[in-house]
Amino acid sequence: MPVFYDQMNKAVHVQQTPKRIISVVPSQTELLFDLGLDERVVGVTKFCIHPADKVKRIAKTGGTKQLNIEAIHNLQPDLIIANKEENEQSQIEELMKHYPVWISDIHNLPTALDMIAKVGEITGAESKAGEFVDKIANNFQSLLPARSKPRVMYLIWRKPYMVAGNDTFIDSMLQLCGFENVIQTGRYPELSADEIIAVSPDVLLLSSEPYPFAQKHIDEFKQILPGAKIELVDGELFSWYGSRLLHSPGYFNKLINKLTAK
């Protein structure tokens, strides 16, 4: 029986090339489809929104943090693709009693590329995965970091305000952009308006997800941080660590130019 190792360095035994795959992580779901595995994906979460025309036809297995275990049992998967941060440990441990579960653990671009390659291996799509790894790495070579090192705060939630701190994938993307993340305590700490004012970032980035920040929130923050540049950003391009990374460097270059223009 073939043995593969996931990013937790856990051995995952699969009988053969998996034919019934469930993905419980949105960015990894998109990757599976981009690898051409459409006919083998039998279950996804309700948050797996890409590719829209294809996931709408796939059975849903609840949310990333609240999986419907019964629905997963009904689908009889021969492989489940999960993530350490995005899924609940107790639910994943329960699923591991019944099925091969491959778990990713993503911190930065190298671990994202490693995930893509390893998912390609366990699903029998090594060649296509290798193409993605090479192309994403090459695209990031074209990224031109901000020389001015603007002090940036990246908001992911409202009521309460939550920000991306250190040791997050978002933080690693900010660093590659040449931004200095002003939040270096905790992964996703909560901040009050007064604490945001006290930190006084040069730039405030409002993510499109998981909270859907909009223009009205820019107006709101202009009252709080009148001296800061405030920008709505595509959260998927900062936080999805699968094949969507193909598009991140080009987007980042445009954002860097916009934020550092005199």
PDB file of C-alpha atoms in Angstrom:
ATOM      1  CA  MET A   1       0.000   0.000   0.000  1.00  0.00           C
ATOM      2  CA  PRO A   2       1.548   3.359  -1.022  1.00  0.00           C
ATOM      3  CA  VAL A   3       2.559   5.680   1.833  1.00  0.00           C
ATOM      4  CA  PHE A   4       2.635   9.463   1.554  1.00  0.00           C
ATOM      5  CA  TYR A   5       3.622  11.993   4.215  1.00  0.00           C
ATOM      6  CA  ASP A   6       1.572  15.083   4.864  1.00  0.00           C
ATOM      7  CA  GLN A   7       2.862  18.409   6.216  1.00  0.00           C
ATOM      8  CA  MET A   8       2.409  17.206   9.786  1.00  0.00           C
ATOM      9  CA  ASN A   9       4.961  14.510   8.858  1.00  0.00           C
ATOM     10  CA  LYS A  10       2.162  11.969   9.331  1.00  0.00           C
ATOM     11  CA  ALA A  11       2.086   8.840   7.166  1.00  0.00           C
ATOM     12  CA  VAL A  12      -1.027   8.648   4.993  1.00  0.00           C
ATOM     13  CA  HIS A  13      -1.790   5.220   3.484  1.00  0.00           C
ATOM     14  CA  VAL A  14      -3.925   5.058   0.360  1.00  0.00           C
ATOM     15  CA  GLN A  15      -5.045   1.893  -1.410  1.00  0.00           C
ATOM     16  CA  GLN A  16      -4.426   3.243  -4.924  1.00  0.00           C
ATOM     17  CA  THR A  17      -4.797   6.518  -6.783  1.00  0.00           C
ATOM     18  CA  PRO A  18      -7.727   8.079  -4.854  1.00  0.00           C
ATOM     19  CA  LYS A  19     -11.020   8.077  -6.761  1.00  0.00           C
ATOM     20  CA  ARG A  20     -13.307   9.677  -4.142  1.00  0.00           C
ATOM     21  CA  ILE A  21     -11.669  12.790  -2.707  1.00  0.00           C
ATOM     22  CA  ILE A  22     -13.179  15.203  -0.200  1.00  0.00           C
ATOM     23  CA  SER A  23     -11.545  18.594   0.347  1.00  0.00           C
ATOM     24  CA  VAL A  24     -12.452  20.538   3.477  1.00  0.00           C
ATOM     25  CA  VAL A  25     -10.298  23.598   2.663  1.00  0.00           C
ATOM     26  CA  PRO A  26     -11.395  26.150   0.008  1.00  0.00           C
ATOM     27  CA  SER A  27      -7.971  26.954  -1.472  1.00  0.00           C
ATOM     28  CA  GLN A  28      -7.070  23.263  -1.698  1.00  0.00           C
ATOM     29  CA  THR A  29     -10.435  22.490  -3.307  1.00  0.00           C
ATOM     30  CA  GLU A  30      -9.636  24.971  -6.076  1.00  0.00           C
ATOM     31  CA  LEU A  31      -6.230  23.343  -6.463  1.00  0.00           C
ATOM     32  CA  LEU A  32      -7.772  19.883  -6.978  1.00  0.00           C
ATOM     33  CA  PHE A  33      -9.935  21.183  -9.807  1.00  0.00           C
ATOM     34  CA  ASP A  34      -7.021  23.061 -11.358  1.00  0.00           C
ATOM     35  CA  LEU A  35      -5.073  19.787 -11.265  1.00  0.00           C
ATOM     36  CA  GLY A  36      -7.806  18.310 -13.465  1.00  0.00           C
ATOM     37  CA  LEU A  37      -9.325  16.065 -10.790  1.00  0.00           C
ATOM     38  CA  ASP A  38     -12.923  17.226 -11.351  1.00  0.00           C
ATOM     39  CA  GLU A  39     -14.430  13.750 -11.662  1.00  0.00           C
ATOM     40  CA  ARG A  40     -12.775  12.530  -8.467  1.00  0.00           C
ATOM     41  CA  VAL A  41     -13.852  15.312  -6.090  1.00  0.00           C
ATOM     42  CA  VAL A  42     -17.019  14.066  -4.368  1.00  0.00           C
ATOM     43  CA  GLY A  43     -17.320  16.484  -1.434  1.00  0.00           C
ATOM     44  CA  VAL A  44     -16.395  20.061  -0.503  1.00  0.00           C
ATOM     45  CA  THR A  45     -17.353  22.555   2.211  1.00  0.00           C
ATOM     46  CA  LYS A  46     -19.956  25.295   1.786  1.00  0.00           C
ATOM     47  CA  PHE A  47     -17.057  27.787   1.797  1.00  0.00           C
ATOM     48  CA  CYS A  48     -15.402  26.150  -1.219  1.00  0.00           C
ATOM     49  CA  ILE A  49     -16.521  28.715  -3.803  1.00  0.00           C
ATOM     50  CA  HIS A  50     -13.978  28.221  -6.616  1.00  0.00           C
ATOM     51  CA  PRO A  51     -14.328  27.158  -9.365  1.00  0.00           C
ATOM     52  CA  ALA A  52     -17.922  28.355  -8.996  1.00  0.00           C
ATOM     53  CA  ASP A  53     -19.377  26.484 -11.959  1.00  0.00           C
ATOM     54  CA  LYS A  54     -17.978  23.170 -10.731  1.00  0.00           C
ATOM     55  CA  VAL A  55     -18.267  23.242  -6.921  1.00  0.00           C
ATOM     56  CA  LYS A  56     -21.979  24.039  -7.066  1.00  0.00           C
ATOM     57  CA  ARG A  57     -22.561  20.501  -8.378  1.00  0.00           C
ATOM     58  CA  ILE A  58     -20.533  18.823  -5.614  1.00  0.00           C
ATOM     59  CA  ALA A  59     -21.989  17.479  -2.353  1.00  0.00           C
ATOM     60  CA  LYS A  60     -21.437  19.799   0.643  1.00  0.00           C
ATOM     61  CA  THR A  61     -19.882  18.607   3.901  1.00  0.00           C
ATOM     62  CA  GLY A  62     -20.693  21.532   6.208  1.00  0.00           C
ATOM     63  CA  GLY A  63     -18.295  24.336   7.105  1.00  0.00           C
ATOM     64  CA  THR A  64     -14.529  24.160   7.551  1.00  0.00           C
ATOM     65  CA  LYS A  65     -14.865  24.406  11.346  1.00  0.00           C
ATOM     66  CA  GLN A  66     -18.159  22.510  11.574  1.00  0.00           C
ATOM     67  CA  LEU A  67     -17.925  19.523   9.280  1.00  0.00           C
ATOM     68  CA  ASN A  68     -20.955  17.308   8.760  1.00  0.00           C
ATOM     69  CA  ILE A  69     -19.379  13.988   9.693  1.00  0.00           C
ATOM     70  CA  GLU A  70     -22.461  12.003   8.678  1.00  0.00           C
ATOM     71  CA  ALA A  71     -22.426  13.574   5.202  1.00  0.00           C
ATOM     72  CA  ILE A  72     -18.745  12.643   4.864  1.00  0.00           C
ATOM     73  CA  HIS A  73     -19.479   9.040   5.875  1.00  0.00           C
ATOM     74  CA  ASN A  74     -22.241   8.897   3.259  1.00  0.00           C
ATOM     75  CA  LEU A  75     -19.782   9.946   0.557  1.00  0.00           C
ATOM     76  CA  GLN A  76     -17.334   7.141   1.451  1.00  0.00           C
ATOM     77  CA  PRO A  77     -14.136   9.017   0.551  1.00  0.00           C
ATOM     78  CA  ASP A  78     -10.847   7.249  -0.071  1.00  0.00           C
ATOM     79  CA  LEU A  79      -8.923  10.488   0.684  1.00  0.00           C
ATOM     80  CA  ILE A  80      -9.675  13.662   2.652  1.00  0.00           C
ATOM     81  CA  ILE A  81      -7.557  16.788   2.154  1.00  0.00           C
ATOM     82  CA  ALA A  82      -7.550  19.009   5.283  1.00  0.00           C
ATOM     83  CA  ASN A  83      -5.555  21.801   6.962  1.00  0.00           C
ATOM     84  CA  LYS A  84      -4.189  22.191  10.479  1.00  0.00           C
ATOM     85  CA  GLU A  85      -5.459  25.757  10.957  1.00  0.00           C
ATOM     86  CA  GLU A  86      -8.688  25.817   8.980  1.00  0.00           C
ATOM     87  CA  ASN A  87     -10.215  22.612  10.371  1.00  0.00           C
ATOM     88  CA  GLU A  88     -11.065  21.541  13.917  1.00  0.00           C
ATOM     89  CA  GLN A  89      -8.556  19.061  15.320  1.00  0.00           C
ATOM     90  CA  SER A  90     -11.176  16.900  17.065  1.00  0.00           C
ATOM     91  CA  GLN A  91     -13.193  16.459  13.873  1.00  0.00           C
ATOM     92  CA  ILE A  92     -10.136  15.637  11.794  1.00  0.00           C
ATOM     93  CA  GLU A  93      -8.991  13.101  14.392  1.00  0.00           C
ATOM     94  CA  GLU A  94     -12.427  11.463  14.240  1.00  0.00           C
ATOM     95  CA  LEU A  95     -12.222  11.244  10.436  1.00  0.00           C
ATOM     96  CA  MET A  96      -8.719   9.773  10.634  1.00  0.00           C
ATOM     97  CA  LYS A  97     -10.218   6.734  12.393  1.00  0.00           C
ATOM     98  CA  HIS A  98     -12.077   5.890   9.181  1.00  0.00           C
ATOM     99  CA  TYR A  99     -10.271   7.431   6.194  1.00  0.00           C
ATOM    100  CA  PRO A 100      -6.849   8.504   4.945  1.00  0.00           C
ATOM    101  CA  VAL A 101      -6.578  12.204   5.863  1.00  0.00           C
ATOM    102  CA  TRP A 102      -3.797  14.333   4.377  1.00  0.00           C
ATOM    103  CA  ILE A 103      -3.216  17.525   6.414  1.00  0.00           C
ATOM    104  CA  SER A 104      -1.438  20.652   5.217  1.00  0.00           C
ATOM    105  CA  ASP A 105       0.338  23.106   7.531  1.00  0.00           C
ATOM    106  CA  ILE A 106       1.024  26.342   5.673  1.00  0.00           C
ATOM    107  CA  HIS A 107       3.088  29.274   6.950  1.00  0.00           C
ATOM    108  CA  ASN A 108       4.671  30.863   3.896  1.00  0.00           C
ATOM    109  CA  LEU A 109       5.321  30.484   0.167  1.00  0.00           C
ATOM    110  CA  PRO A 110       7.741  27.525   0.496  1.00  0.00           C
ATOM    111  CA  THR A 111       5.251  25.487   2.544  1.00  0.00           C
ATOM    112  CA  ALA A 112       2.468  26.406   0.092  1.00  0.00           C
ATOM    113  CA  LEU A 113       4.554  25.165  -2.839  1.00  0.00           C
ATOM    114  CA  ASP A 114       5.399  22.011  -0.884  1.00  0.00           C
ATOM    115  CA  MET A 115       1.674  21.429  -0.305  1.00  0.00           C
ATOM    116  CA  ILE A 116       0.883  21.780  -4.008  1.00  0.00           C
ATOM    117  CA  ALA A 117       3.614  19.293  -4.936  1.00  0.00           C
ATOM    118  CA  LYS A 118       2.575  16.764  -2.281  1.00  0.00           C
ATOM    119  CA  VAL A 119      -1.139  16.971  -3.117  1.00  0.00           C
ATOM    120  CA  GLY A 120      -0.095  16.303  -6.703  1.00  0.00           C
ATOM    121  CA  GLU A 121       1.828  13.230  -5.600  1.00  0.00           C
ATOM    122  CA  ILE A 122      -0.912  11.620  -3.507  1.00  0.00           C
ATOM    123  CA  THR A 123      -3.575  12.259  -6.162  1.00  0.00           C
ATOM    124  CA  GLY A 124      -1.439  11.082  -9.097  1.00  0.00           C
ATOM    125  CA  ALA A 125      -1.206  14.564 -10.616  1.00  0.00           C
ATOM    126  CA  GLU A 126       2.521  15.118 -10.036  1.00  0.00           C
ATOM    127  CA  SER A 127       3.247  16.585 -13.463  1.00  0.00           C
ATOM    128  CA  LYS A 128       0.549  19.270 -13.372  1.00  0.00           C
ATOM    129  CA  ALA A 129       1.356  20.115  -9.752  1.00  0.00           C
ATOM    130  CA  GLY A 130       5.020  20.511 -10.688  1.00  0.00           C
ATOM    131  CA  GLU A 131       4.029  22.943 -13.436  1.00  0.00           C
ATOM    132  CA  PHE A 132       2.076  25.017 -10.909  1.00  0.00           C
ATOM    133  CA  VAL A 133       4.971  25.033  -8.445  1.00  0.00           C
ATOM    134  CA  ASP A 134       7.426  26.218 -11.103  1.00  0.00           C
ATOM    135  CA  LYS A 135       5.096  28.872 -12.492  1.00  0.00           C
ATOM    136  CA  ILE A 136       4.135  30.271  -9.083  1.00  0.00           C
ATOM    137  CA  ALA A 137       7.789  30.415  -8.020  1.00  0.00           C
ATOM    138  CA  ASN A 138       8.691  32.195 -11.268  1.00  0.00           C
ATOM    139  CA  ASN A 139       5.827  34.661 -10.874  1.00  0.00           C
ATOM    140  CA  PHE A 140       7.002  35.565  -7.377  1.00  0.00           C
ATOM    141  CA  GLN A 141      10.459  36.248  -8.811  1.00  0.00           C
ATOM    142  CA  SER A 142       8.813  39.148 -10.660  1.00  0.00           C
ATOM    143  CA  LEU A 143       7.475  40.682  -7.437  1.00  0.00           C
ATOM    144  CA  LEU A 144       9.051  44.094  -6.761  1.00  0.00           C
ATOM    145  CA  PRO A 145       8.867  44.759  -2.993  1.00  0.00           C
ATOM    146  CA  ALA A 146       8.178  48.255  -1.693  1.00  0.00           C
ATOM    147  CA  ARG A 147      11.484  49.996  -0.990  1.00  0.00           C
ATOM    148  CA  SER A 148       9.888  52.416   1.466  1.00  0.00           C
ATOM    149  CA  LYS A 149       8.807  49.600   3.826  1.00  0.00           C
ATOM    150  CA  PRO A 150       5.379  51.081   4.695  1.00  0.00           C
ATOM    151  CA  ARG A 151       3.999  50.126   8.119  1.00  0.00           C
ATOM    152  CA  VAL A 152       0.890  48.086   7.374  1.00  0.00           C
ATOM    153  CA  MET A 153      -2.049  46.715   9.360  1.00  0.00           C
ATOM    154  CA  TYR A 154      -4.181  44.007   7.714  1.00  0.00           C
ATOM    155  CA  LEU A 155      -7.756  43.673   9.016  1.00  0.00           C
ATOM    156  CA  ILE A 156      -9.683  40.423   8.558  1.00  0.00           C
ATOM    157  CA  TRP A 157     -12.736  41.030  10.793  1.00  0.00           C
ATOM    158  CA  ARG A 158     -15.015  43.688  12.239  1.00  0.00           C
ATOM    159  CA  LYS A 159     -16.891  43.609  15.571  1.00  0.00           C
ATOM    160  CA  PRO A 160     -14.458  42.855  17.019  1.00  0.00           C
ATOM    161  CA  TYR A 161     -11.617  44.172  14.891  1.00  0.00           C
ATOM    162  CA  MET A 162      -9.244  41.310  14.149  1.00  0.00           C
ATOM    163  CA  VAL A 163      -5.920  41.631  12.376  1.00  0.00           C
ATOM    164  CA  ALA A 164      -3.376  39.305  10.797  1.00  0.00           C
ATOM    165  CA  GLY A 165      -0.360  39.076  13.085  1.00  0.00           C
ATOM    166  CA  ASN A 166       2.931  37.249  12.817  1.00  0.00           C
ATOM    167  CA  ASP A 167       3.343  33.557  11.929  1.00  0.00           C
ATOM    168  CA  THR A 168       0.425  33.738   9.501  1.00  0.00           C
ATOM    169  CA  PHE A 169       0.426  33.127   5.768  1.00  0.00           C
ATOM    170  CA  ILE A 170      -0.934  36.649   5.283  1.00  0.00           C
ATOM    171  CA  ASP A 171       2.042  38.050   7.222  1.00  0.00           C
ATOM    172  CA  SER A 172       4.430  36.146   4.966  1.00  0.00           C
ATOM    173  CA  MET A 173       2.749  37.677   1.896  1.00  0.00           C
ATOM    174  CA  LEU A 174       2.999  41.161   3.435  1.00  0.00           C
ATOM    175  CA  GLN A 175       6.711  40.604   3.991  1.00  0.00           C
ATOM    176  CA  LEU A 176       7.220  39.526   0.378  1.00  0.00           C
ATOM    177  CA  CYS A 177       5.522  42.773  -0.662  1.00  0.00           C
ATOM    178  CA  GLY A 178       8.092  44.725   1.353  1.00  0.00           C
ATOM    179  CA  PHE A 179       5.501  45.784   3.941  1.00  0.00           C
ATOM    180  CA  GLU A 180       6.237  45.956   7.661  1.00  0.00           C
ATOM    181  CA  ASN A 181       3.392  44.320   9.566  1.00  0.00           C
ATOM    182  CA  VAL A 182       2.810  46.530  12.608  1.00  0.00           C
ATOM    183  CA  ILE A 183       1.172  43.608  14.470  1.00  0.00           C
ATOM    184  CA  GLN A 184       3.826  41.217  15.750  1.00  0.00           C
ATOM    185  CA  THR A 185       2.014  39.815  18.772  1.00  0.00           C
ATOM    186  CA  GLY A 186      -0.282  36.826  18.227  1.00  0.00           C
ATOM    187  CA  ARG A 187      -1.619  35.330  15.042  1.00  0.00           C
ATOM    188  CA  TYR A 188      -5.056  36.960  14.790  1.00  0.00           C
ATOM    189  CA  PRO A 189      -5.350  39.326  17.755  1.00  0.00           C
ATOM    190  CA  GLU A 190      -8.409  41.451  18.513  1.00  0.00           C
ATOM    191  CA  LEU A 191      -7.855  45.205  18.696  1.00  0.00           C
ATOM    192  CA  SER A 192     -10.019  48.072  19.871  1.00  0.00           C
ATOM    193  CA  ALA A 193     -10.337  51.269  17.844  1.00  0.00           C
ATOM    194  CA  ASP A 194      -8.126  52.992  20.410  1.00  0.00           C
ATOM    195  CA  GLU A 195      -5.438  50.332  19.993  1.00  0.00           C
ATOM    196  CA  ILE A 196      -5.548  50.738  16.226  1.00  0.00           C
ATOM    197  CA  ILE A 197      -5.130  54.498  16.635  1.00  0.00           C
ATOM    198  CA  ALA A 198      -2.221  53.954  19.049  1.00  0.00           C
ATOM    199  CA  VAL A 199      -0.379  51.699  16.558  1.00  0.00           C
ATOM    200  CA  SER A 200      -0.933  54.331  13.840  1.00  0.00           C
ATOM    201  CA  PRO A 201      -0.117  52.352  10.674  1.00  0.00           C
ATOM    202  CA  ASP A 202       0.886  54.134   7.462  1.00  0.00           C
ATOM    203  CA  VAL A 203      -1.437  51.812   5.531  1.00  0.00           C
ATOM    204  CA  LEU A 204      -4.604  49.996   6.585  1.00  0.00           C
ATOM    205  CA  LEU A 205      -5.563  47.049   4.374  1.00  0.00           C
ATOM    206  CA  LEU A 206      -9.177  45.886   4.619  1.00  0.00           C
ATOM    207  CA  SER A 207      -9.566  42.315   3.375  1.00  0.00           C
ATOM    208  CA  SER A 208     -12.469  41.122   1.230  1.00  0.00           C
ATOM    209  CA  GLU A 209     -12.628  37.967   3.360  1.00  0.00           C
ATOM    210  CA  PRO A 210     -13.490  36.442   5.746  1.00  0.00           C
ATOM    211  CA  TYR A 211     -15.260  39.716   6.600  1.00  0.00           C
ATOM    212  CA  PRO A 212     -16.506  41.490   3.444  1.00  0.00           C
ATOM    213  CA  PHE A 213     -15.103  44.957   4.041  1.00  0.00           C
ATOM    214  CA  ALA A 214     -16.501  47.579   1.640  1.00  0.00           C
ATOM    215  CA  GLN A 215     -16.236  51.277   0.723  1.00  0.00           C
ATOM    216  CA  LYS A 216     -18.368  52.312   3.709  1.00  0.00           C
ATOM    217  CA  HIS A 217     -15.706  50.830   6.000  1.00  0.00           C
ATOM    218  CA  ILE A 218     -13.006  52.900   4.308  1.00  0.00           C
ATOM    219  CA  ASP A 219     -15.085  55.978   5.188  1.00  0.00           C
ATOM    220  CA  GLU A 220     -15.421  54.705   8.748  1.00  0.00           C
ATOM    221  CA  PHE A 221     -11.668  54.220   9.162  1.00  0.00           C
ATOM    222  CA  LYS A 222     -10.850  57.607   7.667  1.00  0.00           C
ATOM    223  CA  GLN A 223     -12.406  59.042  10.821  1.00  0.00           C
ATOM    224  CA  ILE A 224     -10.226  56.801  12.992  1.00  0.00           C
ATOM    225  CA  LEU A 225      -6.969  57.043  11.001  1.00  0.00           C
ATOM    226  CA  PRO A 226      -7.105  60.307   9.013  1.00  0.00           C
ATOM    227  CA  GLY A 227      -3.385  60.143   8.177  1.00  0.00           C
ATOM    228  CA  ALA A 228      -3.331  56.574   6.857  1.00  0.00           C
ATOM    229  CA  LYS A 229      -3.814  55.206   3.375  1.00  0.00           C
ATOM    230  CA  ILE A 230      -6.790  52.841   3.482  1.00  0.00           C
ATOM    231  CA  GLU A 231      -7.268  50.211   0.803  1.00  0.00           C
ATOM    232  CA  LEU A 232      -9.685  47.359   0.121  1.00  0.00           C
ATOM    233  CA  VAL A 233      -7.702  44.275  -0.908  1.00  0.00           C
ATOM    234  CA  ASP A 234      -8.490  40.867  -2.394  1.00  0.00           C
ATOM    235  CA  GLY A 235      -8.246  38.564   0.609  1.00  0.00           C
ATOM    236  CA  GLU A 236      -8.083  35.441  -1.539  1.00  0.00           C
ATOM    237  CA  LEU A 237      -4.838  36.626  -3.144  1.00  0.00           C
ATOM    238  CA  PHE A 238      -3.307  37.186   0.302  1.00  0.00           C
ATOM    239  CA  SER A 239      -4.572  34.071   2.069  1.00  0.00           C
ATOM    240  CA  TRP A 240      -5.414  31.297  -0.431  1.00  0.00           C
ATOM    241  CA  TYR A 241      -2.313  29.130  -0.637  1.00  0.00           C
ATOM    242  CA  GLY A 242      -3.195  26.883  -3.581  1.00  0.00           C
ATOM    243  CA  SER A 243      -3.178  27.493  -7.314  1.00  0.00           C
ATOM    244  CA  ARG A 244      -4.666  30.995  -6.805  1.00  0.00           C
ATOM    245  CA  LEU A 245      -1.102  32.025  -5.905  1.00  0.00           C
ATOM    246  CA  LEU A 246      -0.485  32.143  -9.661  1.00  0.00           C
ATOM    247  CA  HIS A 247      -2.265  35.509  -9.658  1.00  0.00           C
ATOM    248  CA  SER A 248      -0.931  37.000  -6.412  1.00  0.00           C
ATOM    249  CA  PRO A 249       2.404  38.522  -7.582  1.00  0.00           C
ATOM    250  CA  GLY A 250       0.824  40.544 -10.404  1.00  0.00           C
ATOM    251  CA  TYR A 251      -1.854  41.826  -8.024  1.00  0.00           C
ATOM    252  CA  PHE A 252       0.731  42.632  -5.350  1.00  0.00           C
ATOM    253  CA  ASN A 253       2.862  44.634  -7.794  1.00  0.00           C
ATOM    254  CA  LYS A 254      -0.129  46.824  -8.693  1.00  0.00           C
ATOM    255  CA  LEU A 255      -1.003  47.278  -5.011  1.00  0.00           C
ATOM    256  CA  ILE A 256       2.589  48.178  -4.086  1.00  0.00           C
ATOM    257  CA  ASN A 257       2.720  50.767  -6.860  1.00  0.00           C
ATOM    258  CA  LYS A 258      -0.576  52.279  -5.753  1.00  0.00           C
ATOM    259  CA  LEU A 259       0.357  52.459  -2.069  1.00  0.00           C
ATOM    260  CA  THR A 260       3.863  53.844  -2.611  1.00  0.00           C
ATOM    261  CA  ALA A 261       3.009  56.402  -5.305  1.00  0.00           C
ATOM    262  CA  LYS A 262       3.880  59.925  -4.242  1.00  0.00           C
TER     263      LYS A 262
END
